Short mmCIF file of N, CA and C in Angstrom, two decimals:
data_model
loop_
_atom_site.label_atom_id
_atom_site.label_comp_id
_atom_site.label_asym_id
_atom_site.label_seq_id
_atom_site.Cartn_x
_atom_site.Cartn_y
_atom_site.Cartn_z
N UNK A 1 -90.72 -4.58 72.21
CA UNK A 1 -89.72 -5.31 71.46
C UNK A 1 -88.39 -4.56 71.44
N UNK A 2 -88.53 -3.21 71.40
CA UNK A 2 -87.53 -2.47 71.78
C UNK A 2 -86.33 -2.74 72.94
N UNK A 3 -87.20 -2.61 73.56
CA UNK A 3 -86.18 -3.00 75.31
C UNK A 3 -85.59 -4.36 75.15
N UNK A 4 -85.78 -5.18 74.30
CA UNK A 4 -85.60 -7.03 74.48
C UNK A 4 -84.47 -6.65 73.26
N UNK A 5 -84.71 -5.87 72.18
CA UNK A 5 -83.50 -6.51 71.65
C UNK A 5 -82.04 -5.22 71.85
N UNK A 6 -82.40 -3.83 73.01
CA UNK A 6 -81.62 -3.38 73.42
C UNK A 6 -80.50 -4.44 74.47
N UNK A 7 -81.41 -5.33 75.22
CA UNK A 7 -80.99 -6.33 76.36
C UNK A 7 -79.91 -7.11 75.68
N UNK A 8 -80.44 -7.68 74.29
CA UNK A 8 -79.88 -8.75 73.35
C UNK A 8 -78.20 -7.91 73.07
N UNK A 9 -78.53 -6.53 72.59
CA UNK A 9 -77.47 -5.89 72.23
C UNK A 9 -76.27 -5.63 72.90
N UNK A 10 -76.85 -5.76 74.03
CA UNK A 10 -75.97 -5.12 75.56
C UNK A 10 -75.41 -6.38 75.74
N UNK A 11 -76.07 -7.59 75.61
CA UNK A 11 -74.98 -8.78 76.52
C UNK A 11 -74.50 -9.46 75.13
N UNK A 12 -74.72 -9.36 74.01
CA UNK A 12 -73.72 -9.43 72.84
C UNK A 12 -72.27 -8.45 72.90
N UNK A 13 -72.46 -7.89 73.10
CA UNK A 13 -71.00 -6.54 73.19
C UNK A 13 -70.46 -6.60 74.35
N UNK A 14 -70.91 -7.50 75.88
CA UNK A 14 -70.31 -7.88 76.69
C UNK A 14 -69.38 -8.87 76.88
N UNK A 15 -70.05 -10.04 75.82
CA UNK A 15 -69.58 -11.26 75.91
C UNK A 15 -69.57 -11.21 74.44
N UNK A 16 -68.60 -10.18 74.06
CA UNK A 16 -68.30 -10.50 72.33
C UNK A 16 -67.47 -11.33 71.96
N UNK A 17 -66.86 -11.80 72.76
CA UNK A 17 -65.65 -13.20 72.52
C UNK A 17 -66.94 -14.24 72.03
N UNK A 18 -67.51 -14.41 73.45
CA UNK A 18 -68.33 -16.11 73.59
C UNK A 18 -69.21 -15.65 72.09
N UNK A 19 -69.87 -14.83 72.15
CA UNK A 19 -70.61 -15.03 71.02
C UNK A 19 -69.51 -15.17 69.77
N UNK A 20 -68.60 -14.44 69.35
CA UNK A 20 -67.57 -14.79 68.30
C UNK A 20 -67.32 -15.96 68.26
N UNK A 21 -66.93 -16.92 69.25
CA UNK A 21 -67.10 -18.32 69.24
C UNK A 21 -67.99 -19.13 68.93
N UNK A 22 -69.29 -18.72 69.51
CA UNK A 22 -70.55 -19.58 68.52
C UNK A 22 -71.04 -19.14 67.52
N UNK A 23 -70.67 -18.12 66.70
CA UNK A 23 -70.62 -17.60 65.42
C UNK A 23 -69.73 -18.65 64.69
N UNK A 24 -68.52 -18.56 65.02
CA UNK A 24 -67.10 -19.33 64.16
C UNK A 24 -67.54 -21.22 64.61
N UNK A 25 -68.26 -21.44 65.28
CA UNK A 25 -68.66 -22.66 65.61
C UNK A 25 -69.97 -23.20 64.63
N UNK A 26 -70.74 -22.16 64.61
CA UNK A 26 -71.88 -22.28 63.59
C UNK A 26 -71.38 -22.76 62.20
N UNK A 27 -70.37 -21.63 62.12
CA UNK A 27 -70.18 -21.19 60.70
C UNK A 27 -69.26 -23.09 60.36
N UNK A 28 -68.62 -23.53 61.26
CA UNK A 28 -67.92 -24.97 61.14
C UNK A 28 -69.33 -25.75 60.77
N UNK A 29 -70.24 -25.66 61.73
CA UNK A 29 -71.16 -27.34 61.42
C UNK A 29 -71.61 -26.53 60.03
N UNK A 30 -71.95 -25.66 59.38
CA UNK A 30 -72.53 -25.31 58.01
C UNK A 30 -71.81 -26.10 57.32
N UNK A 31 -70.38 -25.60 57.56
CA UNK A 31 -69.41 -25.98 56.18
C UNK A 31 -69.23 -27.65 56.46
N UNK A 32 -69.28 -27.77 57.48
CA UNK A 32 -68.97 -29.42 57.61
C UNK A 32 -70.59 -30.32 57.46
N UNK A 33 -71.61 -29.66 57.41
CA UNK A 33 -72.91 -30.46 56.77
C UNK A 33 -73.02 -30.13 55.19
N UNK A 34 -72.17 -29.53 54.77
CA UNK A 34 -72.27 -29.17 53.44
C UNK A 34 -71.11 -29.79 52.80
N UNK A 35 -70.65 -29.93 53.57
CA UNK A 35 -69.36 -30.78 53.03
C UNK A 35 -67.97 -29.91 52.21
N UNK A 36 -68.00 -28.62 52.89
CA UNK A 36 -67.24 -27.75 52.44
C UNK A 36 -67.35 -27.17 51.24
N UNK A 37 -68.55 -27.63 50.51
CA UNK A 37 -69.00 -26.46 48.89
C UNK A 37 -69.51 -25.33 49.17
N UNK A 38 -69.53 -24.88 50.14
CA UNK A 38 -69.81 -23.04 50.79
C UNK A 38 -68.89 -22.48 51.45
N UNK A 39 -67.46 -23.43 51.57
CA UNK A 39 -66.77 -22.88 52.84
C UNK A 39 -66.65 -20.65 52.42
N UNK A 40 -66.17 -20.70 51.36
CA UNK A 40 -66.10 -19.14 51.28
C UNK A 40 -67.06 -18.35 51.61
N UNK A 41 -68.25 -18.63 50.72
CA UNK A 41 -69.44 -18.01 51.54
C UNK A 41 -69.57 -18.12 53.20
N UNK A 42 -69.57 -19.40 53.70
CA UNK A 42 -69.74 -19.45 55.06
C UNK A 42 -68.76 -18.82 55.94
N UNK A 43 -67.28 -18.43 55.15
CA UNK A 43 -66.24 -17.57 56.14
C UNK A 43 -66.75 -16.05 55.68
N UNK A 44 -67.35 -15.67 54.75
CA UNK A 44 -67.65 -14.38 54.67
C UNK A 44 -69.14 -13.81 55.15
N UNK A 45 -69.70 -15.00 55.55
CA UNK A 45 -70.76 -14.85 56.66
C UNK A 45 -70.45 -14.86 58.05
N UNK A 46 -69.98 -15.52 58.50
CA UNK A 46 -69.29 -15.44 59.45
C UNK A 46 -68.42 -14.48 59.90
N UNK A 47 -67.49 -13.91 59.40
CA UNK A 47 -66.65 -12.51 59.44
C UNK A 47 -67.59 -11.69 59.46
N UNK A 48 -68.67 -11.38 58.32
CA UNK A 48 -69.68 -10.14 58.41
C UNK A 48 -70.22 -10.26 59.93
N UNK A 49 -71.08 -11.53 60.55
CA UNK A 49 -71.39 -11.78 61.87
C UNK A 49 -70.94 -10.92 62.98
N UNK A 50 -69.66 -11.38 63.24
CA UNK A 50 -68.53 -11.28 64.00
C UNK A 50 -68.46 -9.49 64.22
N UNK A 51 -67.97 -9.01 63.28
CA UNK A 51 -67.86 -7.79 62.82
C UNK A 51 -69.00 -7.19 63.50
N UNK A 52 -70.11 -7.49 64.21
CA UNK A 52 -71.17 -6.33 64.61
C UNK A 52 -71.25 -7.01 66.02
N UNK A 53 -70.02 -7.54 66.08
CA UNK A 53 -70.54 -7.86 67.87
C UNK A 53 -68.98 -7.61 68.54
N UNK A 54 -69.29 -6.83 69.20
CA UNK A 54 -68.16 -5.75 70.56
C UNK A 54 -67.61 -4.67 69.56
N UNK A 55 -66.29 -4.73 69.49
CA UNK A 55 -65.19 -4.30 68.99
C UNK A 55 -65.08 -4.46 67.46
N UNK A 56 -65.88 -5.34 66.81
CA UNK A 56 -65.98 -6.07 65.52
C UNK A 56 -64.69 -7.01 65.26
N UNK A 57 -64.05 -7.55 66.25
CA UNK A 57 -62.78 -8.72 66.00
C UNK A 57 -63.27 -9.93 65.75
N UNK A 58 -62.53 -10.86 64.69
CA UNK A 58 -62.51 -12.22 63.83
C UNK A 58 -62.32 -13.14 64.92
N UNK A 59 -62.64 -14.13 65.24
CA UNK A 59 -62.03 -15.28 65.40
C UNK A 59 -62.60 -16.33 64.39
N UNK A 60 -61.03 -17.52 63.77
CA UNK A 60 -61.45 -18.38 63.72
C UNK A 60 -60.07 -19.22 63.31
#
């Protein structure tokens, strides 16, 4: 299990944009099936996300 989520780690920090994008994409259908009564929580989940993949840079 080791080696699989070293693999996971390695092409997260490669492609830390694309994943920042389906992080900040996630974090949209939450707030938009919720109807925006979590948006804060869901941007401070999202930022925490973000933050551990490449460089730790925001998009949204």
């Amino acid at each position: 299990m080791g080696k699989l989520m070293d693999k996971v780690k390695d092409l997260a920090h490669r492609h830390d944009d694309k994943v920042d994008q389906g992080i900040g994409k996630a974090g949209d259908q939450a707030d938009q099936r919720t109807g925006g009564k979590y948006t804060e929580q869901i941007d401070k989940g999202v930022d925490a996300a973000q933050q551990h993949t490449g460089e730790g840079d925001t998009q949204r």
